[in-house]
Tab-separated table of C-alpha atoms in Angstrom:
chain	number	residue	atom	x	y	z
A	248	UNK	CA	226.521	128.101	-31.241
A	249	UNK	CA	222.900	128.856	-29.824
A	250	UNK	CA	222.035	127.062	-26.913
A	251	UNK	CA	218.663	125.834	-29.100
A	252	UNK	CA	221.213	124.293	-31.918
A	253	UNK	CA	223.184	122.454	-29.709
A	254	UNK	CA	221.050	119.555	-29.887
A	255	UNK	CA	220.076	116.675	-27.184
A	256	UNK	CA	222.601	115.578	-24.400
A	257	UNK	CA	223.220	111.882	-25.485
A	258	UNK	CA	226.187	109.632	-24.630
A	259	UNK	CA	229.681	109.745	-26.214
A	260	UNK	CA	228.750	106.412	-28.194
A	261	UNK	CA	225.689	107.798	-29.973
A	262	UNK	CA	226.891	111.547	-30.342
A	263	UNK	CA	230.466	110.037	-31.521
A	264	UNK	CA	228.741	107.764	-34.145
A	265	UNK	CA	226.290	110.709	-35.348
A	266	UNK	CA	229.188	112.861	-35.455
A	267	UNK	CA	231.540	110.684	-37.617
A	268	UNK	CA	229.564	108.845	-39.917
A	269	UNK	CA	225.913	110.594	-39.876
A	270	UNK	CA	224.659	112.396	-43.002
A	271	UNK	CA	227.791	114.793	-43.429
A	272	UNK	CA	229.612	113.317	-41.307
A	273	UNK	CA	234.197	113.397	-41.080
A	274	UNK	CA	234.644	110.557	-42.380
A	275	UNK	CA	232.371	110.805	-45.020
A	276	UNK	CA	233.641	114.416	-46.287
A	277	UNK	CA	235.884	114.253	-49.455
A	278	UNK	CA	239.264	115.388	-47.966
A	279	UNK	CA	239.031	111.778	-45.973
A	280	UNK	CA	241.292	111.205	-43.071
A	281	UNK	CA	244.756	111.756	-44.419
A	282	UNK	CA	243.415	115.643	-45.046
A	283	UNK	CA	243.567	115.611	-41.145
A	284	UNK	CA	246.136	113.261	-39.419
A	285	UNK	CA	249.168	111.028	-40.370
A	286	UNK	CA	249.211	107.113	-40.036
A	287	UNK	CA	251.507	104.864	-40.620
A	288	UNK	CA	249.967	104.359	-44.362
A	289	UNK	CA	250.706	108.013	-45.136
A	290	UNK	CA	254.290	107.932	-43.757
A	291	UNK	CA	255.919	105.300	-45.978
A	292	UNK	CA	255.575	103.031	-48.547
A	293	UNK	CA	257.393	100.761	-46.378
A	294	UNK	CA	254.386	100.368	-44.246
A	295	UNK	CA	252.397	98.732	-47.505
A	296	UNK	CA	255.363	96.959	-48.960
A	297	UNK	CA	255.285	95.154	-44.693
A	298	UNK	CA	251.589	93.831	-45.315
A	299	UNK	CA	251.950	92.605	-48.771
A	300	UNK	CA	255.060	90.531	-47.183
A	301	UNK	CA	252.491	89.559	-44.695
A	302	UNK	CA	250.298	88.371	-47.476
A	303	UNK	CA	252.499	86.368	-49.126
A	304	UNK	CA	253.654	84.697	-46.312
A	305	UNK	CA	249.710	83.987	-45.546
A	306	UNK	CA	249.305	82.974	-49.204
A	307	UNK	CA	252.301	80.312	-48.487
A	308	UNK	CA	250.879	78.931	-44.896
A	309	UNK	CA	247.630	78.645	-46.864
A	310	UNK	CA	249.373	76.779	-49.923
A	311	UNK	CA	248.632	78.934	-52.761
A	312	UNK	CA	245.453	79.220	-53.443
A	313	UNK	CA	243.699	80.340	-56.533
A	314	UNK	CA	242.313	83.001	-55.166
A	315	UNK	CA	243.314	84.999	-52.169
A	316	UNK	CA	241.726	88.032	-50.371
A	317	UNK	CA	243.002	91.122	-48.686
A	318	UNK	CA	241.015	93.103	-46.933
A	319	UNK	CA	241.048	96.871	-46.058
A	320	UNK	CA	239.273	97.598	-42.837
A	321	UNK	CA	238.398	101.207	-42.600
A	322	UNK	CA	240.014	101.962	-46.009
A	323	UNK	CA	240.088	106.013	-45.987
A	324	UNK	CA	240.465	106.350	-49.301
A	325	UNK	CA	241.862	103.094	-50.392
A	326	UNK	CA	245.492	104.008	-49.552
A	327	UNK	CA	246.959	100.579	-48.003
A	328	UNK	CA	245.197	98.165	-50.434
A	329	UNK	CA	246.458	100.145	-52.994
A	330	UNK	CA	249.988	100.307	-51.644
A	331	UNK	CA	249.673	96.682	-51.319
A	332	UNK	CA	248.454	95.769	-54.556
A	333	UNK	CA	251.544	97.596	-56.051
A	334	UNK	CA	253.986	95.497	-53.965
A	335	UNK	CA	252.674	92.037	-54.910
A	336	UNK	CA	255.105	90.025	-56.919
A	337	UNK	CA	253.318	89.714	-60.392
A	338	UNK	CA	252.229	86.450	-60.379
A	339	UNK	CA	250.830	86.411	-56.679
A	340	UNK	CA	248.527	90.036	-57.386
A	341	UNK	CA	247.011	87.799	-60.534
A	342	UNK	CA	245.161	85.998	-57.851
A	343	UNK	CA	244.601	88.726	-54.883
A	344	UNK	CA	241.321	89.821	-54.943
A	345	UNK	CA	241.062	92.869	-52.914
A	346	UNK	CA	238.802	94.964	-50.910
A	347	UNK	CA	238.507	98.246	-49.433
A	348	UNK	CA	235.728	98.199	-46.338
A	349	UNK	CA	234.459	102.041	-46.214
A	350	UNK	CA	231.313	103.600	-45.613
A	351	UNK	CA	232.404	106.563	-47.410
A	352	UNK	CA	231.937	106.788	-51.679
A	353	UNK	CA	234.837	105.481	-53.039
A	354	UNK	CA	237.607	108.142	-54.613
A	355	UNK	CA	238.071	108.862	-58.331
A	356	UNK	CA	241.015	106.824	-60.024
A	357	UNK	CA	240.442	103.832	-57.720
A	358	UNK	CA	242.209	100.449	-59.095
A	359	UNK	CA	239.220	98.610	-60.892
A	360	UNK	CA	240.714	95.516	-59.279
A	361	UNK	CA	239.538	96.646	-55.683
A	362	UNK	CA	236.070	96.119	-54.766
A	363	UNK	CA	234.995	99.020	-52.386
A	364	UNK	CA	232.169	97.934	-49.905
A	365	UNK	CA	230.393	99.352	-46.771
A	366	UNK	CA	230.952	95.721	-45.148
A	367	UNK	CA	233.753	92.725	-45.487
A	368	UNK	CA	233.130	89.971	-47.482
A	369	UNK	CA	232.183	87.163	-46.111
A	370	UNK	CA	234.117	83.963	-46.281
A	371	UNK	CA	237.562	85.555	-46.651
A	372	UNK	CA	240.614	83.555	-47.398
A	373	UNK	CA	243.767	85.611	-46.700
A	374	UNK	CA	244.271	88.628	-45.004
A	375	UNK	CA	241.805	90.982	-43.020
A	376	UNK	CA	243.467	94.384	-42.058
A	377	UNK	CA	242.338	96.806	-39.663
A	378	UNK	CA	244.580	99.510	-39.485
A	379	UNK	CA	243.376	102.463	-37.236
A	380	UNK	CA	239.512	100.907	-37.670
A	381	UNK	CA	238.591	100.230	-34.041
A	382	UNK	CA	239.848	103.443	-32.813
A	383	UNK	CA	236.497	104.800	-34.256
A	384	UNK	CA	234.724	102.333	-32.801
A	385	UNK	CA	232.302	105.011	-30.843
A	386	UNK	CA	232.599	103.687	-27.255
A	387	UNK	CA	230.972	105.564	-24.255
A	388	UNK	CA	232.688	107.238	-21.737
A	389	UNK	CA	232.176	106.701	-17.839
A	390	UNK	CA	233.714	108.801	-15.423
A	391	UNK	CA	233.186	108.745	-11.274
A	392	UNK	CA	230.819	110.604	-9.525
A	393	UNK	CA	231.937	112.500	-5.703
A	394	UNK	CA	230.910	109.088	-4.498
A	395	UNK	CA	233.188	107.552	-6.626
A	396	UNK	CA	230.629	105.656	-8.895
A	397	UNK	CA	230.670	105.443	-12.525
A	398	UNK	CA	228.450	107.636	-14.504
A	399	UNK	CA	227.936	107.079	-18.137
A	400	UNK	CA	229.312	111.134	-19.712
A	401	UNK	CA	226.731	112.668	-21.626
A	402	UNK	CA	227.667	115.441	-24.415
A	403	UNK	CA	225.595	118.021	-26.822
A	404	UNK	CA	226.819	118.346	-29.921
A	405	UNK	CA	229.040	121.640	-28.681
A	406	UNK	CA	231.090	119.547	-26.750
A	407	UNK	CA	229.347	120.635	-23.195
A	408	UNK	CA	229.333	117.519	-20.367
A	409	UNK	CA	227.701	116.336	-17.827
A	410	UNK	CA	227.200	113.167	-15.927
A	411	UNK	CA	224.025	110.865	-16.541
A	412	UNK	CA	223.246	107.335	-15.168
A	413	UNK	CA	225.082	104.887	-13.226
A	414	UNK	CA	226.492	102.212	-15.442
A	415	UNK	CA	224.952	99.127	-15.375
A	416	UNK	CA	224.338	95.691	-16.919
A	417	UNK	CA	226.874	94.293	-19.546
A	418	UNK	CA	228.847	98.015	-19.340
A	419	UNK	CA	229.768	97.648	-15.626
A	420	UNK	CA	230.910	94.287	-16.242
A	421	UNK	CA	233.389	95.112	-18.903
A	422	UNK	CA	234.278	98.099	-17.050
A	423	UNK	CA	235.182	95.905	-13.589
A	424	UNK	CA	236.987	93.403	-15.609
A	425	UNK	CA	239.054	95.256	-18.161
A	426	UNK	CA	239.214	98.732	-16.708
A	427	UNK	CA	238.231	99.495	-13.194
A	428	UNK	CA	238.325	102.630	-12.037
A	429	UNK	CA	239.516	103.733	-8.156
A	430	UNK	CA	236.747	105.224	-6.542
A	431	UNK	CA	238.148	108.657	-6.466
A	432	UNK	CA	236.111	111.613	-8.094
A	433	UNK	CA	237.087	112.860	-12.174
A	434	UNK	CA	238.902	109.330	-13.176
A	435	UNK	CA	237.157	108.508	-16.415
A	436	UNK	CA	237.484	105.285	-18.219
A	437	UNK	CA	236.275	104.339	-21.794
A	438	UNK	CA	234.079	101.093	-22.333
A	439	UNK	CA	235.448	98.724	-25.068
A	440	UNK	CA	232.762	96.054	-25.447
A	441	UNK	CA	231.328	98.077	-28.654
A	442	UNK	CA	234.922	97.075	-30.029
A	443	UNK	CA	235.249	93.744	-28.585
A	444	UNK	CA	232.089	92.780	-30.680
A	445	UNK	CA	233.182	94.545	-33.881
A	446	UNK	CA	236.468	92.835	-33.993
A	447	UNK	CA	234.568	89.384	-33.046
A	448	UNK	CA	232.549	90.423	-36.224
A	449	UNK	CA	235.298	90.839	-38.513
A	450	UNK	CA	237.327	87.844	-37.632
A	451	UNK	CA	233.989	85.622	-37.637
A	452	UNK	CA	233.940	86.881	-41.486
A	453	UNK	CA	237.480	85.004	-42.046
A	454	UNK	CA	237.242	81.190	-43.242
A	455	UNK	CA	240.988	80.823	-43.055
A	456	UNK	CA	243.862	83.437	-42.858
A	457	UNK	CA	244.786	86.055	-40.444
A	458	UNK	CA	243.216	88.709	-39.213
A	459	UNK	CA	245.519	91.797	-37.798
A	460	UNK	CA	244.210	94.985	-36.071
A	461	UNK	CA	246.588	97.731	-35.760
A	462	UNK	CA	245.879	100.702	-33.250
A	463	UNK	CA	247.539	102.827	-29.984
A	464	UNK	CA	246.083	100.597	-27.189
A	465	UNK	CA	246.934	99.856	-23.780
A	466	UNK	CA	246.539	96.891	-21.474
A	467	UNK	CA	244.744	95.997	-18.745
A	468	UNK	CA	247.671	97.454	-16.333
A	469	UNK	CA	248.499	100.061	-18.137
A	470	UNK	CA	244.886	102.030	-18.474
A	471	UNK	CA	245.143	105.713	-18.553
A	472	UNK	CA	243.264	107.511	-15.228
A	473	UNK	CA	241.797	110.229	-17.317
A	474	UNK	CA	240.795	108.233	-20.595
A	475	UNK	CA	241.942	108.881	-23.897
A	476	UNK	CA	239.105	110.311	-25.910
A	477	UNK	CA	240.184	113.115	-27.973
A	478	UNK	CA	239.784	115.017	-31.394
A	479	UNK	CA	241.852	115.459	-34.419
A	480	UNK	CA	241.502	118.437	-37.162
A	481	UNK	CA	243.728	119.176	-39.717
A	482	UNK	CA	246.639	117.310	-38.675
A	483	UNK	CA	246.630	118.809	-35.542
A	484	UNK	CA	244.837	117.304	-31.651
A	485	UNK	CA	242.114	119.077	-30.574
A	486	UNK	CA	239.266	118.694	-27.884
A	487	UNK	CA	236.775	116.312	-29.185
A	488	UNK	CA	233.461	117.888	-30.172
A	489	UNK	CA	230.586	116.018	-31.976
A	490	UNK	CA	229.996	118.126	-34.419
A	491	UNK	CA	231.101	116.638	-37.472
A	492	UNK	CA	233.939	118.819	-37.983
A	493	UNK	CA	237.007	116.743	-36.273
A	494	UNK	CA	237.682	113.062	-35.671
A	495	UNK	CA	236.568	111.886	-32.514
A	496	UNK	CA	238.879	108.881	-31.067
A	497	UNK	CA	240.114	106.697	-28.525
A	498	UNK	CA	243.065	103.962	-27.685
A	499	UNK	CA	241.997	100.170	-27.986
A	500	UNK	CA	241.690	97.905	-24.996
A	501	UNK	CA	243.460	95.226	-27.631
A	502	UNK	CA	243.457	92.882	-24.660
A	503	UNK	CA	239.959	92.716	-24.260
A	504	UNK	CA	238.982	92.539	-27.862
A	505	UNK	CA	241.596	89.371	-28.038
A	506	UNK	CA	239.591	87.629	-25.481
A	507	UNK	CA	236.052	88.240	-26.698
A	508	UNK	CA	234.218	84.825	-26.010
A	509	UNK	CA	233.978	84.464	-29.715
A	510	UNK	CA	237.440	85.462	-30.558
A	511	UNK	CA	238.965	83.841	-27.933
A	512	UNK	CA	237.756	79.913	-29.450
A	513	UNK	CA	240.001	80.661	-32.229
A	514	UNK	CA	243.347	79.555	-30.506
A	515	UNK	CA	246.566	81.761	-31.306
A	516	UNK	CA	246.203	85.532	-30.493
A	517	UNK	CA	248.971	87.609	-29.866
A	518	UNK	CA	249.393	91.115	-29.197
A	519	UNK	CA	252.739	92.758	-30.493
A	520	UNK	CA	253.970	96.604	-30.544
A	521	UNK	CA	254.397	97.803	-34.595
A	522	UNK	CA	257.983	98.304	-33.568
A	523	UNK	CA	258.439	94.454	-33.216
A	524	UNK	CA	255.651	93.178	-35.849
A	525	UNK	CA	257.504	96.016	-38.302
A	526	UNK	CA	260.773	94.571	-37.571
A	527	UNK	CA	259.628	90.905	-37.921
A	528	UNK	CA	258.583	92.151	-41.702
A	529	UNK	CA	261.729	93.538	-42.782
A	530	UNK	CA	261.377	97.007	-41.254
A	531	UNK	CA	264.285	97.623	-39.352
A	532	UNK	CA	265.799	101.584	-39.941
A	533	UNK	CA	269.174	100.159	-39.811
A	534	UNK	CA	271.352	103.285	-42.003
A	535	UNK	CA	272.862	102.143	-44.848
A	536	UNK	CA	276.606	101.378	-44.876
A	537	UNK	CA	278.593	105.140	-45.513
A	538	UNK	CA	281.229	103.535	-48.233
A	539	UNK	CA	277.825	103.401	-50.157
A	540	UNK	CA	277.831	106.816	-50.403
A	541	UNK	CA	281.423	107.355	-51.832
A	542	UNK	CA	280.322	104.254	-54.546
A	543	UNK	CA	276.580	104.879	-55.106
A	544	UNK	CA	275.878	108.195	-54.107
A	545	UNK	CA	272.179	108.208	-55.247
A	546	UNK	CA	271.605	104.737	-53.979
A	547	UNK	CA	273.147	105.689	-50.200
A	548	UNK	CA	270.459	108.830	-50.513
A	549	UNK	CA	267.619	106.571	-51.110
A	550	UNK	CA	268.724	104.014	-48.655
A	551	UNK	CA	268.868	106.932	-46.240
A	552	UNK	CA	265.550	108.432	-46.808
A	553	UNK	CA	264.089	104.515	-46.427
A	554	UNK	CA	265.770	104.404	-43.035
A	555	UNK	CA	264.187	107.640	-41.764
A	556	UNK	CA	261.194	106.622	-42.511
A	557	UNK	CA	261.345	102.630	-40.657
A	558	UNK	CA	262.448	104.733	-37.877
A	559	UNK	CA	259.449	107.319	-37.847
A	560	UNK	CA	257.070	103.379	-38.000
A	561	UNK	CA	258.924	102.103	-35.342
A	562	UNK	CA	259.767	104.656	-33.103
A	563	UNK	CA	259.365	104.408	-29.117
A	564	UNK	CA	256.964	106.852	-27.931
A	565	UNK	CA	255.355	106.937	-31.730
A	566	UNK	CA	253.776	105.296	-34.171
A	567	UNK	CA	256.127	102.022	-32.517
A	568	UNK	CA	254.055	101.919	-29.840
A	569	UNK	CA	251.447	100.912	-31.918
A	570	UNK	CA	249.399	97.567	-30.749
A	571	UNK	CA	249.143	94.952	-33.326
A	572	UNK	CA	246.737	91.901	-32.419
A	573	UNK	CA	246.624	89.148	-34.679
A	574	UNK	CA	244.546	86.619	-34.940
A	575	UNK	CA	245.092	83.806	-37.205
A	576	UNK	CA	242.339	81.600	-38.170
A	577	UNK	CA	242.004	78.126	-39.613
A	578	UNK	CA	246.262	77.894	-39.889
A	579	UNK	CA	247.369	74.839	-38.014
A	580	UNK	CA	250.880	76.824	-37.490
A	581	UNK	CA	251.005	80.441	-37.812
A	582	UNK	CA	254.683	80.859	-35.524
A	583	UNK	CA	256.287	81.789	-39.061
A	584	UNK	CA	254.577	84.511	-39.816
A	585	UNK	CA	255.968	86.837	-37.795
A	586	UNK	CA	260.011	85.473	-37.259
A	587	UNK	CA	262.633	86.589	-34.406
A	588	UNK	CA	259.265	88.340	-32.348
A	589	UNK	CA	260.056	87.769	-28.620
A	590	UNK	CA	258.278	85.256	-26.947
A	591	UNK	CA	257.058	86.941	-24.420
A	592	UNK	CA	254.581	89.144	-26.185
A	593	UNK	CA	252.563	86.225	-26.674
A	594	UNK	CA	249.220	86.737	-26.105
């Protein structure tokens, strides 16, 4: 790439956001996301057939209503709403209306039922689902000077680095409460408050009903040295560039965005890994019994397949480790929701 066509040096937030959902922007190309890595939507049905038991056990805690929403945050290409749609009991799907929350066009074929929408609704009764949304949440990146102070990393749209201005104001706050950085040269941290507000956002759109985001995070005492920006591009990690060509991403300080000052009125937050939240809905990768296979041969090689696939949702080390924060709102008792879940990961 010319030197000319690289473009200006700008922060990670700015270059990240031009570089994902600009005018030709990844996540506005056709292929969407699952043309370039795997979630837990595109590994099993089972992940879909866990939310819809979600949302019926939301639908009871809220009494049956008439009409109930569920929500797809960041919707790719509609893949979990429609999932979910298809595992509602008959009766309960009459009265789910759902939504799929994309700035990209919607896909040919979509279910006429789902209304597709650059923003939530607002006033939502039932279910908003963020699943891998505030991972692209473009956040800038800081990273200590030879001094040891934190400089806000500015990039050109080749990738190229360099370190700009101290960070300041309501950055530097964040940054000394929820990730601060040893004053020791190269450590690089990345600020969540962009995310913090957008989950704020999203929950402030739900009347009543839970909202659940779903993302690799980490914890206040457990905050990589080096940051975890990166890229991915066709299925495989890369180095992040901001070029439109790969995803551009980063864990989730879940912690912090469960005690935004506007989250954080809403009483009830808890932060759980998938492996437990998974397991709470029925997901558990137990094998099936082997006299099924000597009575129901085909049945014991579906049961099989099922349990390889819980496993690869809750694995340790893999998609397991996933952070799920939940935040119910308006439910004066949301403990059943998510049985046998240790009480310790209480938020």
């Amino acid at each position: 790439m010319r030197d000319e066509d690289c473009g200006e040096w700008r922060g990670w937030r700015a270059a990240t956001e031009a570089a994902l959902y600009g005018p030709g922007g990844f996540y506005r190309r056709p292929e969407g996301p699952a043309g370039h890595f795997r979630t837990s939507v595109h590994a099993s049905p089972l992940y879909a057939r866990a939310v819809a038991r979600l949302l019926c056990r939301v639908d009871e805690a809220l009494g049956r209503p008439a009409s109930l929403d569920f929500v797809d945050m960041g919707a790719g290409r509609g893949e979990l709403v429609t999932g979910v749609l298809a595992e509602l009991p008959a009766g309960m799907a009459s009265r789910v209306h759902p939504y799929a929350v994309e700035l990209a066009d919607p896909p040919a074929g979509l279910d006429d039922r789902i209304t597709w929408s650059g923003e939530p609704p607002e006033g939502i009764r039932g279910v908003l689902f963020a699943n891998e949304w505030l991972d692209n949440v473009p956040v800038e990146v800081v990273e200590a000077d030879p001094e040891g102070v934190p400089r806000r990393v500015l990039v050109r749209r080749d990738g190229r680095e360099r370190l700009g201005e101290p960070v300041s104001g309501a950055d530097a706050e964040w940054l000394a409460r929820w990730w601060p950085l040893p004053p020791e040269e190269g450590l690089r941290a990345e600020i969540g408050l962009p995310r913090d507000d957008a989950w704020a956002s999203a929950v402030a759109r739900v009347e009543r009903g839970l909202a659940v985001a779903v993302d690799y995070a980490h914890t206040v005492d457990t905050r990589p040295l080096f940051g975890t920006l990166t890229g991915f591009r066709e299925g495989r990690e890369t180095t992040p560039v901001p070029d439109g060509t790969c995803d551009i991403t980063a864990h989730v300080a879940l912690d912090a965005c469960a005690a935004h000052p506007t989250a954080r009125a809403l009483p009830g937050a808890r932060l759980l890994t998938q492996r437990d939240a998974l397991r709470a809905l029925g997901v558990t990768g137990a094998r099936p019994p082997l006299t099924l296979a000597s009575t129901n041969p085909s049945e014991y090689v579906r049961a099989l397949a099922s349990a390889g696939e819980a496993a690869e949702l809750t694995a340790p080390g893999g998609l397991g480790d996933f952070g799920w924060l939940l935040q119910p709102v308006g439910l004066a008792d949301a403990s059943d929701l998510f049985v046998d879940v240790p009480d310790h990961e209480e938020h």
